XYZ file of C-alpha atoms in Angstrom:
714
model
C 103.748 110.475 74.426
C 104.393 114.057 75.578
C 103.724 115.176 78.999
C 102.086 118.257 80.609
C 103.537 120.346 83.361
C 101.996 119.535 86.672
C 101.440 121.836 89.692
C 102.900 119.437 92.212
C 101.747 121.804 95.041
C 98.056 121.350 94.077
C 98.533 117.563 93.703
C 100.046 117.535 97.239
C 96.844 119.328 98.651
C 94.665 116.756 96.827
C 96.678 113.837 97.956
C 96.808 115.066 101.573
C 93.058 115.588 101.474
C 92.557 111.973 100.288
C 94.629 110.588 102.896
C 93.005 112.380 105.643
C 89.418 111.641 104.442
C 90.453 107.955 104.053
C 91.900 107.995 107.616
C 95.169 106.934 105.995
C 97.578 109.465 107.906
C 98.077 110.912 111.352
C 99.590 114.208 112.049
C 102.628 113.251 114.217
C 102.567 116.790 116.016
C 98.701 116.408 116.790
C 99.348 112.913 118.012
C 102.146 114.041 120.340
C 100.038 116.818 121.481
C 97.148 114.527 122.245
C 99.553 112.182 124.099
C 100.902 114.912 126.226
C 97.336 116.042 127.111
C 96.281 112.538 128.047
C 99.437 112.214 130.171
C 98.555 115.364 132.288
C 94.936 114.083 132.852
C 93.435 110.952 134.293
C 93.682 107.753 132.585
C 91.043 107.308 129.866
C 88.648 104.444 130.044
C 89.054 101.405 127.710
C 86.115 102.532 125.578
C 87.356 106.177 125.149
C 88.309 107.151 121.709
C 89.720 110.278 120.061
C 87.346 113.083 119.051
C 86.036 112.626 115.468
C 87.558 114.753 112.820
C 85.413 117.047 110.722
C 85.395 114.257 107.967
C 84.749 111.434 110.189
C 80.989 111.377 109.370
C 81.676 110.702 105.535
C 84.451 108.321 106.390
C 82.138 106.296 108.839
C 79.392 106.289 106.136
C 81.808 104.932 103.732
C 82.773 102.156 106.034
C 79.170 101.204 106.585
C 78.573 101.156 102.836
C 81.740 98.898 102.412
C 80.519 96.455 105.171
C 77.008 96.289 103.669
C 78.717 95.499 100.361
C 80.733 92.730 101.762
C 77.841 91.225 103.676
C 75.861 91.132 100.404
C 78.812 89.795 98.459
C 79.064 86.899 101.067
C 75.304 86.119 100.925
C 74.735 87.439 104.496
C 71.527 89.439 103.608
C 70.179 89.613 107.238
C 73.383 91.110 108.394
C 73.233 93.782 105.655
C 69.611 94.494 106.485
C 70.497 94.874 110.121
C 73.092 97.550 109.296
C 70.541 99.390 106.904
C 68.160 99.599 109.713
C 70.831 100.991 111.915
C 72.305 103.484 109.568
C 69.916 104.179 106.699
C 66.422 103.047 107.822
C 64.569 105.155 105.432
C 65.988 103.342 102.445
C 64.116 100.229 103.432
C 60.979 102.069 102.857
C 61.569 101.716 99.091
C 59.880 98.499 98.251
C 61.946 98.197 95.143
C 65.018 97.748 97.175
C 63.172 95.729 99.844
C 62.021 93.295 97.067
C 65.549 92.589 95.851
C 66.965 92.071 99.327
C 64.092 89.674 100.155
C 64.577 87.767 96.819
C 68.340 87.416 97.532
C 67.633 86.242 100.995
C 65.317 83.504 99.691
C 67.964 82.188 97.371
C 70.627 82.221 100.016
C 68.499 80.239 102.361
C 67.780 77.737 99.691
C 71.511 77.741 98.695
C 72.458 76.379 102.189
C 70.348 73.151 101.338
C 69.277 71.970 104.939
C 65.670 71.207 105.738
C 65.802 73.918 108.524
C 66.935 76.626 105.868
C 64.443 75.267 103.292
C 61.657 75.856 105.724
C 63.012 79.335 106.508
C 62.963 80.125 102.678
C 59.313 79.272 102.694
C 58.531 81.393 105.546
C 60.540 84.311 103.937
C 58.502 83.761 100.646
C 55.179 83.949 102.494
C 55.859 86.812 105.048
C 58.170 89.076 103.109
C 58.850 88.347 99.440
C 55.184 87.728 98.219
C 53.759 90.790 99.915
C 56.665 92.992 98.741
C 56.211 91.718 95.073
C 52.716 93.214 94.848
C 53.781 97.015 94.786
C 57.606 96.994 94.417
C 57.678 97.587 90.593
C 55.682 96.521 87.503
C 57.878 93.501 86.651
C 58.352 92.432 90.368
C 55.407 89.953 90.362
C 56.696 88.144 87.238
C 60.051 87.962 88.870
C 58.577 86.619 91.991
C 56.854 83.877 90.045
C 60.062 83.059 88.172
C 62.243 82.714 91.326
C 59.900 80.031 92.609
C 61.450 77.786 90.136
C 64.476 77.541 92.521
C 62.587 75.070 94.402
C 62.693 72.758 91.486
C 66.057 73.432 89.820
C 69.335 72.645 91.602
C 71.986 75.512 92.115
C 74.504 73.425 90.142
C 72.279 73.256 87.086
C 73.770 75.776 84.790
C 71.227 75.174 82.041
C 68.173 75.755 84.421
C 65.749 78.714 83.817
C 66.892 80.171 87.153
C 70.584 79.666 86.735
C 70.945 83.478 86.853
C 69.205 83.591 90.094
C 71.565 80.985 91.584
C 74.673 82.649 90.204
C 76.858 84.323 92.692
C 77.143 87.133 90.272
C 73.630 88.265 91.653
C 75.318 88.875 94.952
C 77.804 91.170 93.343
C 75.227 93.104 91.288
C 73.004 93.629 94.388
C 75.996 94.729 96.327
C 77.083 97.179 93.787
C 73.352 98.407 93.363
C 73.027 99.041 97.176
C 76.350 100.944 97.176
C 75.122 103.287 94.555
C 71.873 103.937 96.395
C 73.662 104.311 99.795
C 76.276 106.583 98.514
C 73.741 109.151 97.290
C 71.481 108.564 100.358
C 74.303 109.167 102.946
C 76.043 111.703 100.845
C 79.201 109.413 101.224
C 81.074 110.239 98.008
C 84.707 109.398 97.543
C 87.435 112.026 97.910
C 87.958 114.311 95.022
C 91.418 113.096 94.195
C 89.921 109.555 93.846
C 87.125 110.666 91.569
C 89.600 112.803 89.514
C 92.082 109.881 88.994
C 89.100 107.748 87.872
C 88.132 110.440 85.479
C 91.540 111.074 84.008
C 92.326 107.510 83.480
C 89.192 106.944 81.665
C 89.859 109.824 79.290
C 93.413 108.670 79.009
C 92.142 105.271 77.783
C 89.626 106.746 75.388
C 92.180 109.032 73.933
C 94.712 106.264 73.411
C 92.254 104.012 71.813
C 90.846 106.763 69.478
C 94.330 107.673 68.276
C 95.527 104.227 68.073
C 98.476 104.666 70.286
C 99.996 102.575 73.139
C 99.700 104.129 76.720
C 103.059 104.415 78.412
C 101.281 103.842 81.759
C 99.093 100.952 80.698
C 100.479 98.694 83.145
C 99.658 100.998 86.017
C 96.266 102.057 84.673
C 95.013 98.710 84.099
C 95.833 97.474 87.505
C 94.487 100.652 89.161
C 91.108 101.073 87.396
C 88.835 97.983 87.193
C 86.760 97.269 84.317
C 83.597 96.582 86.328
C 81.206 99.223 87.486
C 78.719 99.171 90.249
C 74.982 98.850 89.071
C 73.455 102.437 88.730
C 71.078 103.850 91.287
C 67.362 103.835 90.112
C 65.300 107.148 90.310
C 61.956 107.270 92.054
C 58.955 106.717 90.039
C 57.695 110.242 90.626
C 60.699 111.677 89.015
C 59.804 110.254 85.582
C 57.447 113.207 85.089
C 60.203 115.894 85.371
C 60.685 118.424 82.622
C 62.951 117.337 79.812
C 66.743 118.073 80.563
C 68.924 120.313 78.544
C 70.559 118.103 75.749
C 73.840 119.901 76.563
C 73.806 118.396 79.996
C 72.694 114.913 78.613
C 75.569 114.768 76.157
C 78.149 116.175 78.574
C 77.226 113.586 81.223
C 77.007 110.768 78.616
C 80.470 111.340 77.221
C 82.038 112.175 80.429
C 81.520 108.742 82.003
C 80.613 106.599 79.002
C 76.989 106.203 79.217
C 74.175 105.613 76.729
C 71.949 108.598 76.228
C 69.066 106.963 78.224
C 71.552 106.118 80.835
C 72.516 109.750 81.220
C 68.766 110.768 81.570
C 68.125 108.185 84.028
C 71.159 109.471 86.083
C 70.055 113.037 85.892
C 66.579 111.834 87.003
C 68.125 110.338 89.977
C 69.909 113.355 90.829
C 66.951 115.491 90.298
C 68.619 117.397 87.517
C 71.771 118.199 89.138
C 74.422 117.521 86.401
C 77.292 117.676 88.911
C 75.605 115.353 91.517
C 74.899 112.996 88.632
C 78.395 113.152 87.388
C 79.715 112.190 91.014
C 77.239 109.331 91.288
C 78.440 107.879 87.970
C 82.271 108.458 88.875
C 81.818 106.571 92.060
C 80.438 103.636 90.361
C 83.714 102.997 88.717
C 85.825 100.813 90.740
C 89.493 101.331 91.789
C 91.831 98.894 93.417
C 92.047 100.513 96.719
C 95.141 98.599 98.244
C 97.163 99.523 95.167
C 95.994 103.161 95.196
C 96.999 103.342 98.832
C 100.404 102.258 97.795
C 100.826 104.791 94.984
C 99.672 107.571 97.395
C 102.035 106.355 100.120
C 104.969 106.187 97.792
C 104.190 109.760 96.562
C 103.826 111.071 100.095
C 107.076 109.680 101.186
C 108.909 111.092 98.201
C 107.249 114.638 98.593
C 107.998 114.603 102.422
C 104.346 114.633 103.387
C 104.733 111.396 105.504
C 107.543 109.721 107.420
C 109.578 107.334 105.287
C 109.833 104.561 107.821
C 107.685 101.447 108.105
C 104.106 101.734 108.809
C 103.301 102.441 112.420
C 100.251 101.279 114.300
C 97.765 103.845 115.529
C 95.890 103.628 118.722
C 92.774 104.821 116.978
C 90.384 102.022 116.305
C 88.825 101.709 113.090
C 85.029 100.972 112.651
C 84.651 97.244 112.762
C 81.180 95.822 112.844
C 81.869 92.387 113.904
C 84.562 89.644 113.720
C 83.392 88.595 110.367
C 84.288 92.168 109.079
C 87.943 91.572 110.247
C 88.395 88.729 108.164
C 87.000 90.306 105.087
C 89.019 93.363 105.595
C 92.249 91.152 106.373
C 91.993 89.860 102.678
C 91.824 93.569 101.500
C 95.150 94.263 102.789
C 97.152 91.353 101.124
C 99.121 93.377 98.550
C 99.145 91.891 95.069
C 102.044 91.935 92.725
C 101.681 92.394 89.078
C 102.116 88.728 88.536
C 98.979 88.173 90.717
C 100.893 86.516 93.699
C 100.286 87.596 97.216
C 103.216 89.195 99.050
C 103.479 88.554 102.676
C 106.097 90.406 104.786
C 107.304 89.087 107.944
C 106.584 91.962 110.176
C 106.063 91.247 113.776
C 103.245 92.746 115.775
C 104.323 93.267 119.346
C 106.834 90.298 119.247
C 104.138 87.892 117.901
C 105.284 84.763 116.055
C 106.322 85.236 112.413
C 103.135 83.511 110.974
C 100.981 86.176 112.709
C 102.287 88.723 110.269
C 101.211 92.329 110.435
C 98.979 92.349 107.449
C 98.025 95.865 107.592
C 101.455 97.213 107.125
C 102.171 94.990 104.164
C 100.998 97.435 101.577
C 103.395 100.053 103.049
C 106.221 97.711 103.181
C 105.531 96.551 99.629
C 106.538 99.893 98.463
C 109.719 99.730 100.314
C 110.565 96.259 98.951
C 109.947 97.527 95.446
C 112.163 100.503 96.034
C 114.954 98.356 97.401
C 114.635 96.183 94.331
C 114.778 99.082 92.014
C 117.839 100.624 93.687
C 119.777 97.269 93.358
C 118.711 96.851 89.610
C 118.791 100.303 88.284
C 121.467 100.995 85.745
C 122.780 104.545 85.992
C 124.336 106.219 82.917
C 126.852 108.126 85.025
C 129.960 106.597 86.251
C 129.059 107.389 89.992
C 126.282 105.090 91.504
C 123.870 106.125 93.988
C 125.449 104.057 96.806
C 128.905 105.530 96.060
C 127.636 108.971 96.185
C 126.094 108.320 99.660
C 129.589 107.319 101.003
C 130.363 110.834 101.732
C 129.853 111.259 105.474
C 129.483 114.999 105.351
C 126.585 114.727 103.110
C 124.699 112.250 105.518
C 125.598 114.220 108.552
C 124.415 117.505 107.050
C 121.023 115.939 106.073
C 120.547 114.377 109.495
C 121.197 117.532 111.336
C 117.800 118.515 113.153
C 118.154 122.166 112.019
C 116.258 121.373 108.880
C 112.918 121.345 110.746
C 110.658 119.982 107.861
C 110.799 116.423 109.282
C 108.876 117.284 112.335
C 106.053 118.462 110.088
C 105.647 115.132 108.451
C 102.564 112.941 109.103
C 102.639 109.382 110.107
C 101.222 106.867 107.776
C 98.694 104.670 109.500
C 97.231 102.688 106.611
C 93.837 101.230 105.978
C 92.390 99.084 108.909
C 95.757 99.066 110.907
C 94.505 98.485 114.467
C 96.541 95.839 116.409
C 93.284 94.396 117.999
C 91.664 94.287 114.784
C 94.365 92.323 113.051
C 94.639 90.087 116.039
C 90.680 89.368 115.998
C 91.031 88.675 112.289
C 93.635 86.039 112.723
C 91.831 84.309 115.580
C 88.476 84.426 113.920
C 88.992 81.572 111.580
C 91.542 78.948 111.808
C 91.441 78.334 108.109
C 92.333 81.974 107.698
C 95.393 81.374 110.037
C 96.447 78.352 108.264
C 96.212 80.203 104.791
C 98.476 82.923 106.296
C 101.011 80.395 107.719
C 100.994 78.696 104.314
C 101.466 81.966 102.469
C 104.437 82.794 104.653
C 106.100 79.447 104.300
C 105.715 79.612 100.446
C 107.257 82.905 99.780
C 109.836 82.474 97.081
C 113.490 83.024 97.812
C 113.647 86.070 95.347
C 110.973 87.762 97.471
C 112.740 86.834 100.710
C 115.837 88.464 99.235
C 113.880 91.536 98.441
C 112.506 91.772 101.940
C 115.953 91.110 103.523
C 117.342 93.809 101.411
C 114.607 96.304 102.295
C 115.339 95.825 105.965
C 119.153 95.964 105.633
C 119.013 98.916 103.357
C 116.310 100.841 105.161
C 118.638 103.578 106.559
C 120.272 103.832 103.165
C 117.003 104.505 101.483
C 115.947 106.875 104.129
C 119.244 108.806 103.696
C 118.539 109.135 100.013
C 115.055 110.504 100.701
C 116.324 112.928 103.340
C 118.933 114.206 100.736
C 116.312 114.614 98.105
C 113.904 116.463 100.319
C 116.704 118.665 101.545
C 117.551 119.529 97.985
C 113.966 120.091 97.228
C 113.218 122.500 100.179
C 116.347 124.470 99.462
C 115.016 125.146 95.965
C 111.463 125.779 96.876
C 112.521 128.256 99.547
C 114.572 130.229 96.806
C 117.879 129.172 98.362
C 119.424 128.615 95.015
C 123.169 129.030 95.889
C 122.693 126.569 98.807
C 120.894 124.036 96.626
C 123.799 124.295 94.066
C 126.380 123.804 96.851
C 124.381 120.698 98.215
C 124.014 119.090 94.811
C 127.633 119.596 93.934
C 128.503 117.943 97.316
C 126.422 114.973 96.317
C 127.666 114.676 92.743
C 130.312 117.253 91.355
C 129.461 116.092 87.794
C 125.731 116.632 88.115
C 125.192 120.061 86.526
C 127.674 119.276 83.731
C 124.961 116.908 82.428
C 121.964 119.012 83.813
C 123.030 122.524 82.787
C 119.454 123.783 82.301
C 118.688 123.097 85.894
C 121.841 125.079 86.800
C 120.808 127.862 84.625
C 117.329 127.925 86.239
C 118.802 128.014 89.729
C 121.138 130.695 88.853
C 118.144 132.551 87.504
C 116.698 132.328 90.894
C 119.855 133.429 92.654
C 120.107 136.390 90.323
C 116.486 137.518 90.860
C 116.844 136.970 94.654
C 119.884 139.350 94.628
C 118.029 141.874 92.490
C 114.971 141.863 94.787
C 117.273 142.613 97.747
C 118.969 145.509 95.957
C 122.445 143.803 95.667
C 122.925 144.661 91.853
C 126.683 144.093 91.799
C 126.380 140.517 93.191
C 123.499 139.825 90.906
C 125.517 140.874 87.728
C 128.479 138.878 89.186
C 126.110 135.701 89.075
C 124.966 136.749 85.418
C 128.540 137.058 84.187
C 129.916 134.085 86.093
C 127.230 131.636 85.332
C 124.239 132.885 83.245
C 126.251 134.263 80.434
C 128.502 131.297 79.880
C 125.749 128.836 80.107
C 123.826 130.900 77.447
C 126.811 131.055 75.379
C 127.061 127.232 75.295
C 123.414 126.966 74.266
C 121.839 129.621 72.160
C 118.400 128.532 73.248
C 119.157 130.066 76.698
C 119.798 133.506 75.255
C 116.295 134.501 75.132
C 115.293 133.615 78.701
C 118.716 135.395 79.744
C 117.542 138.624 78.126
C 114.123 138.331 79.964
C 115.857 137.606 83.162
C 118.121 140.728 82.828
C 115.153 142.881 82.310
C 114.519 142.420 86.021
C 117.259 145.120 86.554
C 115.052 147.723 84.832
C 112.191 147.161 87.153
C 113.332 145.780 90.473
C 110.643 144.397 92.577
C 110.409 142.567 95.833
C 108.296 139.886 94.274
C 110.024 139.603 91.065
C 111.367 136.176 92.153
C 107.970 134.590 93.015
C 106.362 136.014 89.783
C 109.051 135.168 87.360
C 109.914 131.610 88.321
C 107.859 128.639 89.801
C 110.045 127.639 92.591
C 108.004 124.593 93.553
C 107.948 123.166 90.037
C 111.837 123.901 89.910
C 112.265 122.189 93.146
C 110.274 119.215 91.824
C 112.484 119.043 88.855
C 115.641 119.200 90.735
C 114.438 116.455 93.220
C 113.532 114.081 90.335
C 116.903 114.617 88.448
C 119.162 114.254 91.608
C 116.966 111.263 92.763
C 117.784 109.524 89.374
C 121.477 110.074 90.127
C 121.009 108.374 93.541
C 119.040 105.563 91.991
C 115.712 106.758 93.345
C 112.931 106.785 90.567
C 110.082 109.213 90.635
C 106.772 107.924 92.243
C 104.514 106.036 89.791
C 101.605 108.499 90.666
C 103.725 111.357 89.106
C 103.935 109.427 85.856
C 100.212 108.790 85.912
C 99.337 112.453 86.604
C 101.711 113.781 84.045
C 100.418 111.426 81.187
C 96.727 111.625 82.056
C 96.779 115.514 82.200
C 98.422 115.464 78.861
C 95.817 113.279 77.377
C 93.177 115.320 79.015
C 94.337 118.378 77.357
C 94.502 116.715 73.848
C 91.166 115.130 74.296
C 89.289 118.335 74.769
C 91.230 119.851 71.835
C 89.636 117.079 69.755
C 86.149 117.803 71.414
C 86.657 121.636 70.618
C 84.915 122.378 74.077
C 85.844 123.092 77.610
C 85.645 120.374 80.082
C 82.609 121.205 82.308
C 83.894 118.959 85.269
C 87.479 120.030 85.576
C 86.677 122.624 88.007
C 84.623 120.273 90.294
C 87.551 117.765 90.184
C 90.215 120.427 90.598
C 91.852 119.268 87.398
C 92.284 122.946 86.447
C 94.414 123.632 89.455
C 96.622 120.792 88.616
C 97.610 122.498 85.321
C 98.179 125.971 86.701
C 101.922 126.220 86.354
C 103.016 129.672 85.482
C 106.633 130.252 84.352
C 107.110 133.362 82.260
C 110.843 133.241 82.033
C 111.016 129.419 81.688
C 108.410 129.249 78.906
C 111.016 130.037 76.127
C 113.543 127.704 77.488
C 111.898 124.669 76.057
C 110.926 125.907 72.563
C 113.410 124.046 70.594
C 113.482 120.332 70.228
C 117.168 120.090 71.271
C 116.485 122.239 74.410
C 113.424 120.209 75.201
C 115.409 117.098 75.106
C 117.919 118.504 77.557
C 115.048 119.500 79.815
C 113.693 116.026 79.709
C 117.198 114.395 80.465
C 117.626 116.721 83.490
C 114.124 116.075 84.682
C 111.140 114.396 83.432
C 108.888 117.257 84.588
C 110.570 120.305 82.716
C 109.270 123.501 84.353
C 107.636 125.056 81.281
C 104.691 127.349 81.231
C 101.207 126.153 81.050
C 100.387 129.455 79.356
C 99.440 127.582 76.038
C 96.270 126.245 77.922
C 92.923 126.444 75.979
C 90.991 129.599 75.994
C 87.971 130.362 78.356
C 85.439 127.970 76.342
C 88.113 125.285 76.103
C 89.491 125.600 72.603
C 92.442 127.572 71.145
C 91.654 130.553 68.978
C 92.553 128.521 65.777
C 89.984 125.868 66.904
C 87.356 128.277 67.672
C 87.466 129.939 64.229
C 87.682 126.498 62.644
C 84.652 125.257 64.448
C 82.648 128.317 63.898
C 83.363 127.850 60.232
C 82.191 124.462 60.111
C 79.079 124.427 62.308
C 77.440 125.753 65.345
C 76.936 124.084 68.749
C 73.306 123.205 67.837
C 74.377 121.074 64.840
C 77.021 119.340 66.853
C 74.407 118.320 69.576
C 71.994 117.341 67.011
C 74.261 114.768 65.334
C 75.502 113.527 68.590
C 71.948 112.903 69.713
C 70.545 111.329 66.660
C 73.645 109.313 65.553
C 74.716 108.567 69.130
C 78.331 109.664 68.171
C 81.196 111.155 70.209
C 81.573 114.898 69.865
C 84.775 114.560 67.963
C 83.229 112.270 65.374
C 80.222 114.568 64.963
C 82.412 117.577 64.391
C 84.362 115.626 61.836
C 81.264 114.457 59.843
C 79.834 118.090 59.904
C 83.045 119.273 58.420
C 82.325 117.090 55.501
C 79.058 118.361 54.881
C 79.537 122.095 55.397
C 78.024 121.997 59.032
C 74.602 120.871 57.824
C 73.461 118.553 60.570
C 70.348 117.351 58.554
C 72.524 116.544 55.440
C 74.779 114.336 57.659
C 71.816 112.395 59.100
C 70.073 112.051 55.673
C 73.470 110.700 54.155
C 73.948 108.129 56.910
C 70.540 106.769 56.720
C 70.289 106.828 53.193
């Protein structure tokens, strides 16, 4: 499958925003400043906490929703109602919601099986469930009478009329429904990056299925995007009298998030006709594997130099934790899962605590390091010089460790999800069974995993050295210091550019244009004669970009460098290529974004329309890679192959993107010749077909929607 150039700087911004909104990172400089301020003032009280960030309200609301979900999933309905009364009391005025909660509470009391709980269930029935059933919704009273059969039929009777009421699946359904309602009620939507990832992966799956091709990232997407969705929120009864919605909006929503037409209408009703709000509601219903997503994000952030590359460090900021019961639930969330389903437990001590009291919250960060260490030992390099051998040059390591680089101090500290010391300690002490299970898990770690962990610890400095080398090379290239970048890479591996001559050509382009911008034309021509000319002579496909580069001599400009070459994209390409020589593979998140953005482009070419939601999710910014001089460098297959060999993210232009309405000019004329937009929508509505299928049918019947419908119903 082909790939699409990605604006990695735009992705950096989205990822950083996600990490901040989810409270996954700390700004090291801000933390140091806060610590210095604290040192000069009186000692804070034990209950004091840092001032909330601007996003803390949304973060706190998402934590509240998460805790209510967990209460309901565990059958603790009273605890969930208690949190609702505290954080969203008005939602309990909706008798439809209240009836569902009372009905589940009635079942949970009966499930306990004691005489005392049975009496409590009868009391709940009389004082809460029965009165609420009278005016909750039309079917509520019938449901009330039906649930009474739970008195007669045992919970283990799978053939009883109330087997569904007894099923623990009802807990999950109610928890998902309440999450959907609360998300809209508290305006606590997931970060843009999280929603964009759901959307892109969903489109990627649909495209691969339609085209009958195998996804190259299926192992990642299947683990990241879960099949189940939360139950949808239900609109208020008064909204059923709203004017009819635009069919364009209905079809756009239905096909964007895979809803039926009626489901899209109900979603628009709940959002009071706001298409984009309905879209967000539906996207957030799709479940992601949060611990795995955190791993992918941390891996990417370390690789890009956004966060520190060392082990996860504890923060002094306390996460919101409603009770000790919450802690045990959150503890389970932090046990990283391998692809084979086994739980990974890393022996990380917390303040010198025993080995069986492992620091669970840092496991998901350590899991990345263990996997990296494993990859470094198992990777098979095509070149004769291995990554470890390349690092034996002490001058390289010393140069990268020099403090003059300055970028390292700007990096953030990864704090992880639920990473407070006290929180982990309380979780471990809350339940002796949980303690025993962790101890057992530690004792049953396989020798292979123990070897990986040992390797991760022993090679930590080696891995960090490699990261620092790669980040140093990237920084040089992104700052336009092409000559220095070439010198650095040659010091790492003298044979690198002989196998990646396209990257050398691009770097020399940067050096040439920089010299032209500064007015040093003689030095610029010397670079062209010594490097650009010979490289173009060895590969004819480089002649055209060479000519375009030399045109800068006719109209010298100070910003010629920035307008002609995308330095950030070139820097990322160089980082990936050099990283592979050192045995460091690019982050998995890069692979996901490259593949999904490509299928997003292809999907909307099939739909012959523009994606109405790409602006909301900032997908358009991820594709904005402009490279006028480099566009022609990957026109031929042979040159494209060499670009790919040098870097999997060749810096080509995205100038071939779709026109303003989402289609190429050829597609526009083709579609206009076949049918108009009204005919497409008519076939989609009446036959419940995807847009691409509707267009295909209309093409067979000269764009006549009535003929298409008649033929299919004949």
